PDB file of C-alpha atoms in Angstrom:
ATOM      1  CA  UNK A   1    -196.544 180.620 188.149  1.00  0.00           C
ATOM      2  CA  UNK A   2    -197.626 180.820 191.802  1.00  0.00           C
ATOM      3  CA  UNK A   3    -194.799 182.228 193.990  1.00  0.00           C
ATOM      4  CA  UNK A   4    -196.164 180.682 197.124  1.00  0.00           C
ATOM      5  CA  UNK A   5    -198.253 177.159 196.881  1.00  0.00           C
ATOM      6  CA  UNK A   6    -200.729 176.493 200.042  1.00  0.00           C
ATOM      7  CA  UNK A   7    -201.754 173.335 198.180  1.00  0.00           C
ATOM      8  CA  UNK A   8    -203.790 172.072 201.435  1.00  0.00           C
ATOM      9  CA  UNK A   9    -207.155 173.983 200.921  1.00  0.00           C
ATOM     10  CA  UNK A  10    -208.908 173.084 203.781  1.00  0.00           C
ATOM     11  CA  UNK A  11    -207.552 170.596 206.774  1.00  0.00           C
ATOM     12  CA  UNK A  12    -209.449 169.203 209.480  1.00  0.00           C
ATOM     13  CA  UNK A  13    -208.772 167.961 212.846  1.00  0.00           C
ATOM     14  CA  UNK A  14    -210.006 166.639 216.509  1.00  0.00           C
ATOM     15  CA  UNK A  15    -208.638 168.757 219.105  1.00  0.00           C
ATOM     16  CA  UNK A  16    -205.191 167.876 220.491  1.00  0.00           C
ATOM     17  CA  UNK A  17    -203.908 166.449 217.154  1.00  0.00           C
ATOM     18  CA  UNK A  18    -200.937 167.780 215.902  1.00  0.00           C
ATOM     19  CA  UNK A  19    -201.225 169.209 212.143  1.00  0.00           C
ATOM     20  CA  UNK A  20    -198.866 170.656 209.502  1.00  0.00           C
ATOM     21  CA  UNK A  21    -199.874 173.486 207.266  1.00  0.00           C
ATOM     22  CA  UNK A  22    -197.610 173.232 204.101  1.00  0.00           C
ATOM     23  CA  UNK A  23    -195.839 175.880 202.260  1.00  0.00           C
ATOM     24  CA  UNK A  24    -193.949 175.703 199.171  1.00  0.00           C
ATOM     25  CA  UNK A  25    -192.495 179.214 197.657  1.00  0.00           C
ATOM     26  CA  UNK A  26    -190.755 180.190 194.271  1.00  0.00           C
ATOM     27  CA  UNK A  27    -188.113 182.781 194.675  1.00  0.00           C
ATOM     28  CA  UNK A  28    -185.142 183.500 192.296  1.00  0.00           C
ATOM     29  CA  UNK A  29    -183.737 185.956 195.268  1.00  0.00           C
ATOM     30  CA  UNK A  30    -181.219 185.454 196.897  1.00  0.00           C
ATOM     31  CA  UNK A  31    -182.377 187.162 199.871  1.00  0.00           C
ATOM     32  CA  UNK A  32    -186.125 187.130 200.946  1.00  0.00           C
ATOM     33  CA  UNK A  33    -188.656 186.568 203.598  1.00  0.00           C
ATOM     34  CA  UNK A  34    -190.968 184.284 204.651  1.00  0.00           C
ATOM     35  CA  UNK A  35    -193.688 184.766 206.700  1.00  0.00           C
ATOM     36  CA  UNK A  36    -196.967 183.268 208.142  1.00  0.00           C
ATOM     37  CA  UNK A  37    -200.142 184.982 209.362  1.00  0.00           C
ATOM     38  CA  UNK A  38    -203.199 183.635 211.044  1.00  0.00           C
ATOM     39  CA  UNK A  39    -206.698 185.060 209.873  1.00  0.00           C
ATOM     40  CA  UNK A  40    -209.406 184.542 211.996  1.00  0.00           C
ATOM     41  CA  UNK A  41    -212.989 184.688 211.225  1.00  0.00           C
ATOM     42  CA  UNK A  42    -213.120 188.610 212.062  1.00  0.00           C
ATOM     43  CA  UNK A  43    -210.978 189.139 208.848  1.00  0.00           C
ATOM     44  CA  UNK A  44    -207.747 190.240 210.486  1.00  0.00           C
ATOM     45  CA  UNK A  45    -204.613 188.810 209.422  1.00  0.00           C
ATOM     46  CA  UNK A  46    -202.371 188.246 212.386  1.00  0.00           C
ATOM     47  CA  UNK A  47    -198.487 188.172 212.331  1.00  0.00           C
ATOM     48  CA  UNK A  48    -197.118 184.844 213.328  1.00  0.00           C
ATOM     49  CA  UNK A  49    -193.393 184.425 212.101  1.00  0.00           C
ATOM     50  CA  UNK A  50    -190.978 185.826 209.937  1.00  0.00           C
ATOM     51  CA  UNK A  51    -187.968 184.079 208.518  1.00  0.00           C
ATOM     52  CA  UNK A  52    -185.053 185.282 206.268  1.00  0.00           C
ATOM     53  CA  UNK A  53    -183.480 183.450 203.581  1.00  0.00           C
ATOM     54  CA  UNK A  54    -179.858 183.248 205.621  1.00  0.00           C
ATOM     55  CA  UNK A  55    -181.333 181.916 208.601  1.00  0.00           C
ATOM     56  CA  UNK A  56    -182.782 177.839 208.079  1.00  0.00           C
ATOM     57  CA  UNK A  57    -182.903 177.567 211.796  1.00  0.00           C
ATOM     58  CA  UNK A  58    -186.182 176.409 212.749  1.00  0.00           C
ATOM     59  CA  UNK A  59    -188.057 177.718 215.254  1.00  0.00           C
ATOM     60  CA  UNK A  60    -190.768 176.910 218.259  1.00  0.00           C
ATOM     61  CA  UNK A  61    -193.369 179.293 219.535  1.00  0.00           C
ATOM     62  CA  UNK A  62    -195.063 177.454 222.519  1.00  0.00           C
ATOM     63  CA  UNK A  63    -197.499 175.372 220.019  1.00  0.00           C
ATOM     64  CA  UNK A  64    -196.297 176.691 216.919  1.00  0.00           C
ATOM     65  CA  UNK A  65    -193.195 175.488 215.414  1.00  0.00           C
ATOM     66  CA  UNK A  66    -192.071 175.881 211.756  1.00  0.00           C
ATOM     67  CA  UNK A  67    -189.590 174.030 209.563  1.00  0.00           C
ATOM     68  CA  UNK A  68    -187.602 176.030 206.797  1.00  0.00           C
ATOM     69  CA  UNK A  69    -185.954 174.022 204.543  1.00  0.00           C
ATOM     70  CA  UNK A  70    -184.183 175.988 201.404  1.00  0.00           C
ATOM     71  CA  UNK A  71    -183.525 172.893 199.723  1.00  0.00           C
ATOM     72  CA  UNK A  72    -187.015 171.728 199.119  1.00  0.00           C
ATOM     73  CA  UNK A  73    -188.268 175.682 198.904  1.00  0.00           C
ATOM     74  CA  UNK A  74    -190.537 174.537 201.467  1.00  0.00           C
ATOM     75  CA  UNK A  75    -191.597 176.724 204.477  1.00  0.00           C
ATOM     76  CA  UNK A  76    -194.273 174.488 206.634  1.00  0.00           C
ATOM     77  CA  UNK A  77    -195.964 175.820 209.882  1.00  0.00           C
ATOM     78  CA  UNK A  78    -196.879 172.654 212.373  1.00  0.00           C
ATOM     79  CA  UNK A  79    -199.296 172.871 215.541  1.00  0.00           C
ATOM     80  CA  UNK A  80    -198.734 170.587 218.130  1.00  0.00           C
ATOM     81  CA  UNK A  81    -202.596 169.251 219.961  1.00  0.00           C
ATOM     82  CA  UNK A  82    -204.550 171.716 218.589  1.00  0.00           C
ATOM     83  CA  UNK A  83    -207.443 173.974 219.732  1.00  0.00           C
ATOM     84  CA  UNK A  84    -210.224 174.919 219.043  1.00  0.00           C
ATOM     85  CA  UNK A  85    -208.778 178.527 219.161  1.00  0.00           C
ATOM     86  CA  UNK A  86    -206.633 177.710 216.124  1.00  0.00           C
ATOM     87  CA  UNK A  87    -209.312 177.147 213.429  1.00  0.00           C
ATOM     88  CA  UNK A  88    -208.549 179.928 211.165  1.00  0.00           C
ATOM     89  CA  UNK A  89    -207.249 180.340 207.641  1.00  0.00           C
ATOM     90  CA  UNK A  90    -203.533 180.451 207.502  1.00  0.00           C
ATOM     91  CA  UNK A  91    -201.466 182.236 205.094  1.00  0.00           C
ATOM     92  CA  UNK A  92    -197.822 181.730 204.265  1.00  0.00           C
ATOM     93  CA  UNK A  93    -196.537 184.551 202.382  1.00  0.00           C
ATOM     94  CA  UNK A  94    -192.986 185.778 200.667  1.00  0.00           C
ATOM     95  CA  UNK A  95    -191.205 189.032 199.975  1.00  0.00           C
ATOM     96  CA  UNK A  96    -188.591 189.606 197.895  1.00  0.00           C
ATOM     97  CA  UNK A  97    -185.921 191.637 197.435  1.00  0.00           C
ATOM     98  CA  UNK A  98    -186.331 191.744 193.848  1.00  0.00           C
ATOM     99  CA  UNK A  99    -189.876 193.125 194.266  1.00  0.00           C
ATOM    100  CA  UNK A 100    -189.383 195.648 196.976  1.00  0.00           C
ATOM    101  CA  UNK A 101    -190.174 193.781 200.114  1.00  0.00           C
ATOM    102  CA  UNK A 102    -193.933 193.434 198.880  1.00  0.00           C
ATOM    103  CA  UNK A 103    -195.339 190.199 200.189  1.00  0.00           C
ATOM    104  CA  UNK A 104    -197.380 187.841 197.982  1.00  0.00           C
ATOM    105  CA  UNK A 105    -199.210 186.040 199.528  1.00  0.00           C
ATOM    106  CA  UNK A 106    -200.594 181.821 199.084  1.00  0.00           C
ATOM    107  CA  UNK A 107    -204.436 181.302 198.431  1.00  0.00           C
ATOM    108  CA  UNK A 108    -204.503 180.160 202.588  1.00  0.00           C
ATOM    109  CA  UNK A 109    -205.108 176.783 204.225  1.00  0.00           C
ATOM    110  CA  UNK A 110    -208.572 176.572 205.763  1.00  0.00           C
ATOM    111  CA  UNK A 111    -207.982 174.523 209.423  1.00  0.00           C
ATOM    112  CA  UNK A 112    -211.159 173.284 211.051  1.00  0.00           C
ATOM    113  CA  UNK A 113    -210.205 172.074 214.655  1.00  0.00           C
ATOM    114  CA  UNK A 114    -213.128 169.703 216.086  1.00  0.00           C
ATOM    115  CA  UNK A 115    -213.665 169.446 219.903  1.00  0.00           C
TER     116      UNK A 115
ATOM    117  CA  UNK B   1    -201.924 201.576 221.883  1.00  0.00           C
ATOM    118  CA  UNK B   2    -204.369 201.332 219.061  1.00  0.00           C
ATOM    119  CA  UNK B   3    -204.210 199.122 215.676  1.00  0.00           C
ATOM    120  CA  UNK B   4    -204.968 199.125 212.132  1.00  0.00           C
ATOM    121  CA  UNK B   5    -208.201 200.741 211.898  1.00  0.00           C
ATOM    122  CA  UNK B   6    -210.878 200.800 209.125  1.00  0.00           C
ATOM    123  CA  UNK B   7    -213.926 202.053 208.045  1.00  0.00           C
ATOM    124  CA  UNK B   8    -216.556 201.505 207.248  1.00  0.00           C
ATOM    125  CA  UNK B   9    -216.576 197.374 208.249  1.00  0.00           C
ATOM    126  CA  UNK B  10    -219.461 196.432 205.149  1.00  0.00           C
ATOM    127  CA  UNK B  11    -220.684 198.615 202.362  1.00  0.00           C
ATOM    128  CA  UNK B  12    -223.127 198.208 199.865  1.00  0.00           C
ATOM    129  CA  UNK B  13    -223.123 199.640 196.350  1.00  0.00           C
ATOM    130  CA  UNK B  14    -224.231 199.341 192.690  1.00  0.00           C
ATOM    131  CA  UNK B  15    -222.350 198.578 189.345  1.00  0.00           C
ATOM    132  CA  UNK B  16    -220.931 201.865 188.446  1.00  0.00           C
ATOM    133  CA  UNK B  17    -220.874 203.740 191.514  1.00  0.00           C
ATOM    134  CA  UNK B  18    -217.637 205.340 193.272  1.00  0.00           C
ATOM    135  CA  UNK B  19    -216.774 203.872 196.614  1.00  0.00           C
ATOM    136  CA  UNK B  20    -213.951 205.297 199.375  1.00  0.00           C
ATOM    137  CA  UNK B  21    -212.405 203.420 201.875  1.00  0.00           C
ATOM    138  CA  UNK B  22    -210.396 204.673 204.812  1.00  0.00           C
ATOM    139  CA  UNK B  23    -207.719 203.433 206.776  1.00  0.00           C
ATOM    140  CA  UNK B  24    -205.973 204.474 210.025  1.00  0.00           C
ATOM    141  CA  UNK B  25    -202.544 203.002 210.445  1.00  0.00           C
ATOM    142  CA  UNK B  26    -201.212 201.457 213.918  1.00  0.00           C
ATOM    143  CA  UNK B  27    -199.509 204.413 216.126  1.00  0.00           C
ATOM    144  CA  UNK B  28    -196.074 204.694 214.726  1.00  0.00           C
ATOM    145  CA  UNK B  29    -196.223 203.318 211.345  1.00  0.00           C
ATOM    146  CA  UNK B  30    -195.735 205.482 208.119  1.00  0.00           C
ATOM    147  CA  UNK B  31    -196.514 203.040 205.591  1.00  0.00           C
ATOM    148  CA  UNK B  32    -200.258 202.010 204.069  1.00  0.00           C
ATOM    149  CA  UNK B  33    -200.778 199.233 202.334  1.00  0.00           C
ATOM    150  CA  UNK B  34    -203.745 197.487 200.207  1.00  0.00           C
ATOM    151  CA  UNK B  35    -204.630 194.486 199.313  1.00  0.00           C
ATOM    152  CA  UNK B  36    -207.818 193.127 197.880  1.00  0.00           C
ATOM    153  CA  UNK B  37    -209.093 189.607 199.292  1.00  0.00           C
ATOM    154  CA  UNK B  38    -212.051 187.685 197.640  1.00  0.00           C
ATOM    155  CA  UNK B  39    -213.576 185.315 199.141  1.00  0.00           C
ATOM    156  CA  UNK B  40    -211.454 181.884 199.617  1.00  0.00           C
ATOM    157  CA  UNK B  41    -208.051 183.683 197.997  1.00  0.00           C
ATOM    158  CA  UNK B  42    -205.191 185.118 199.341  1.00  0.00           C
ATOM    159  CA  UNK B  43    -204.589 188.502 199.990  1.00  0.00           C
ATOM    160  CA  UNK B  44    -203.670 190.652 196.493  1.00  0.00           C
ATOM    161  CA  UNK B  45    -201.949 193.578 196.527  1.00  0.00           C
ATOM    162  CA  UNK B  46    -203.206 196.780 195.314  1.00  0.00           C
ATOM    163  CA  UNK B  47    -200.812 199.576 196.266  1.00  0.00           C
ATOM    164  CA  UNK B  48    -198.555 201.082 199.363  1.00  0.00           C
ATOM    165  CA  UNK B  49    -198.461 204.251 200.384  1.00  0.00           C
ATOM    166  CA  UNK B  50    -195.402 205.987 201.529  1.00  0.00           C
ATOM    167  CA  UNK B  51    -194.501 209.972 202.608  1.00  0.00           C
ATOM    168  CA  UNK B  52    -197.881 210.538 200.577  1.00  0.00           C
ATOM    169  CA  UNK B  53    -196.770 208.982 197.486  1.00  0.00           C
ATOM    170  CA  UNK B  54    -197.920 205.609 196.128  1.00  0.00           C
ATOM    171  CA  UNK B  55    -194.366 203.938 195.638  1.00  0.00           C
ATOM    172  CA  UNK B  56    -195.704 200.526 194.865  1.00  0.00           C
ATOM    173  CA  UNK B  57    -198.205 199.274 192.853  1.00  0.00           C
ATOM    174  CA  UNK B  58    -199.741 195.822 191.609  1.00  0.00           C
ATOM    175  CA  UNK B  59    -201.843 194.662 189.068  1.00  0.00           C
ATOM    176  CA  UNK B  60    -205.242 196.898 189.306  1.00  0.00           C
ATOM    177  CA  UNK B  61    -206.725 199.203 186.680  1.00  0.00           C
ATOM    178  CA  UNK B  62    -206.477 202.996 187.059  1.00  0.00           C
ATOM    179  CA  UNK B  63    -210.390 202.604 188.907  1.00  0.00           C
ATOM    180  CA  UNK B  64    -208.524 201.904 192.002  1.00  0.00           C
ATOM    181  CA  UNK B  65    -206.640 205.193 193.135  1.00  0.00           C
ATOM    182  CA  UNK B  66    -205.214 206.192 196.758  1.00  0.00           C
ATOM    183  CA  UNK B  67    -204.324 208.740 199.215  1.00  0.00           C
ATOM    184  CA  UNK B  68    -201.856 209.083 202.163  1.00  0.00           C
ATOM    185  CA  UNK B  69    -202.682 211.922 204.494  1.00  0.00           C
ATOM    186  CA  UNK B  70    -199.823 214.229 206.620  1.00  0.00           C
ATOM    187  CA  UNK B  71    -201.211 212.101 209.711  1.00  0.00           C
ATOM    188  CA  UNK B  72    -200.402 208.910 207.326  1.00  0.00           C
ATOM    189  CA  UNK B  73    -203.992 207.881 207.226  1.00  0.00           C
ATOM    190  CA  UNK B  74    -204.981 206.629 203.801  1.00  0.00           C
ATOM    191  CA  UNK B  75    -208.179 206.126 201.968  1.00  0.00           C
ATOM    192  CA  UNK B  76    -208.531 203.793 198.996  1.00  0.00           C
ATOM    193  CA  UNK B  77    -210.918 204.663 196.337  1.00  0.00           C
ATOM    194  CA  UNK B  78    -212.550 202.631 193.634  1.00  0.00           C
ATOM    195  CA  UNK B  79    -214.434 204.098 190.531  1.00  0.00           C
ATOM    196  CA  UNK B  80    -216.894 202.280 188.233  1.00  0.00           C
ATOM    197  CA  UNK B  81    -217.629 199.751 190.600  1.00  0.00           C
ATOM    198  CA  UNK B  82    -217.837 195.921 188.794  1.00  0.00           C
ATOM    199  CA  UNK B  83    -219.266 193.402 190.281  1.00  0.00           C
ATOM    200  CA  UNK B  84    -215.605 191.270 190.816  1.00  0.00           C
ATOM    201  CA  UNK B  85    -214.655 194.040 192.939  1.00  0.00           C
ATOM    202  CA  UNK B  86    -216.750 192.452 195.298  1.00  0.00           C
ATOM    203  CA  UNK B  87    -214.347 191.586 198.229  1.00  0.00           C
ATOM    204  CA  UNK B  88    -212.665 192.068 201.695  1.00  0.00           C
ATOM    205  CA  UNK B  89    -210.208 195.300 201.560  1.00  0.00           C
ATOM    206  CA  UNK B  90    -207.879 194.953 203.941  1.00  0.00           C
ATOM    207  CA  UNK B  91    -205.244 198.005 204.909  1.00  0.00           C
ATOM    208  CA  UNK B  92    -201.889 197.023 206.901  1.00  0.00           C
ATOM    209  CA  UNK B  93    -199.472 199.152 208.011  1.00  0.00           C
ATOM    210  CA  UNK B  94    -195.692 198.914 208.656  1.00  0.00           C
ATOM    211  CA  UNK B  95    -192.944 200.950 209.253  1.00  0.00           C
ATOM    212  CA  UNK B  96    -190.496 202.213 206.502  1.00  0.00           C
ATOM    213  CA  UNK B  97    -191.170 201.134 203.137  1.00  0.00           C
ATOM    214  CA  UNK B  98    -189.360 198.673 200.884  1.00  0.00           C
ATOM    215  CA  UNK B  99    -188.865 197.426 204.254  1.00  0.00           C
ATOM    216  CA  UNK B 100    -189.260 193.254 205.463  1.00  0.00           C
ATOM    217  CA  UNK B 101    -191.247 194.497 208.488  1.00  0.00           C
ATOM    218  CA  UNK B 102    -193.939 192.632 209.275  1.00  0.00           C
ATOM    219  CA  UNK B 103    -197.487 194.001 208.207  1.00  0.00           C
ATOM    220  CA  UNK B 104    -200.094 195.010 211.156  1.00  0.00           C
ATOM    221  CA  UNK B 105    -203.435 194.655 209.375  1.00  0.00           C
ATOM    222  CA  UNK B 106    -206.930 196.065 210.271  1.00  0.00           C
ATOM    223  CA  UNK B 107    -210.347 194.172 210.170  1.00  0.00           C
ATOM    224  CA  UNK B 108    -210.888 194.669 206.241  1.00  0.00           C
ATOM    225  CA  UNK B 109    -213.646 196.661 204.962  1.00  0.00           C
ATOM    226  CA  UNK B 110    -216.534 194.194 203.333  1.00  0.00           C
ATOM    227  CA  UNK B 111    -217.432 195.718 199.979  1.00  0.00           C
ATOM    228  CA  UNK B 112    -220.542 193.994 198.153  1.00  0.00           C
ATOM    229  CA  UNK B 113    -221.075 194.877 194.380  1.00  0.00           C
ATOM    230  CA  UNK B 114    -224.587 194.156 193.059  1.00  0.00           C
TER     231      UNK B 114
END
């Protein structure tokens, strides 16, 4: 079984929409991490956000904002009117302390922002 | 204050042949990573490197072997090249392994089997 479900394989939007990338992870840990990284089209994955399983507290970033919700397992990333600057593939990954702190990571969310 | 670096960015080689990789981690870090990417997947992970030692390790064959230098510079190496290893390598660094910290990653390295 997947430990971390991107089901959203590509998304596409006009600039300034707002969009939600969606995240659902499988953990039997009680404590882990969450993160999210950007990867643009040169191939580098960027560090966006890292959450802990104690901490539900959601958080805003300028733009970014991301909703952790243990109850649903469910760890989505929203951006609020888009740019072009934010087409990328986005990855939402999770580390466990069961399996060292490695982080798997979800098969990414293609987002295609339009002008 | 540089980053992840790798080299080469694309390489080119033939079923069967023996291919190395090399990473440079970000300035401070002591901890080398690898994952494999193919095309429209996630990241997979291959092995980490810590103190010179591989302390983790997913699920690859024994044709993928590493290295962790005294500088903490790594090279990944892959032996009897198949065509599915085909695929972005990426190297990311952190600091401290078996650590949450958040993983700096390089540019990936663009290998092409044919």
């Amino acid at each position: 079984a997947q430990k971390v479900t991107q089901a959203q394989t590509e998304i596409s939007v006009v600039e300034k929409e707002d969009v939600t990338l969606d995240c659902v992870y499988e953990t039997r840990d009680t404590t882990y991490y969450l993160f999210w990284y950007k990867q643009p089209p040169s191939g580098e994955l960027v560090f966006l956000i890292r959450r802990n399983s104690f901490d539900e507290q959601n958080e805003i970033s300028g733009r970014y904002s991301w909703n952790f919700q243990k109850s649903t397992s469910s760890f989505n990333f929203t951006i609020t009117a888009s740019q072009v600057v934010d087409s990328a593939v986005y990855f939402c990954a999770l580390s466990e302390a069961g399996g060292s702190y490695i982080p798997t990571f979800g098969r990414g969310t293609s987002l295609i922002v339009h002008p | 204050d540089a980053g992840v670096t790798q080299s080469p960015t694309h390489l080119i080689k033939t079923r069967g042949q023996q291919v190395t990789l090399r990473c440079s981690p970000k300035s401070g870090h002591d901890t080398v990573s690898w994952y494999q990417q193919a095309l429209g997947q996630g990241p997979q992970f291959i092995f980490q490197y810590y103190e010179e030692e591989e302390r983790q390790r997913g699920n690859f064959p024994d044709r993928f072997s590493g290295h962790q230098f005294p500088n903490y510079s790594s090279e990944l190496n892959v032996n009897a090249l198949l065509l599915g290893d085909s695929a972005l390598y990426l190297c990311a660094s952190s600091l401290g392994a078996t650590t949450n910290s958040p993983l700096h990653f390089g540019n990936g390295t663009r290998l092409t089997v044919t």
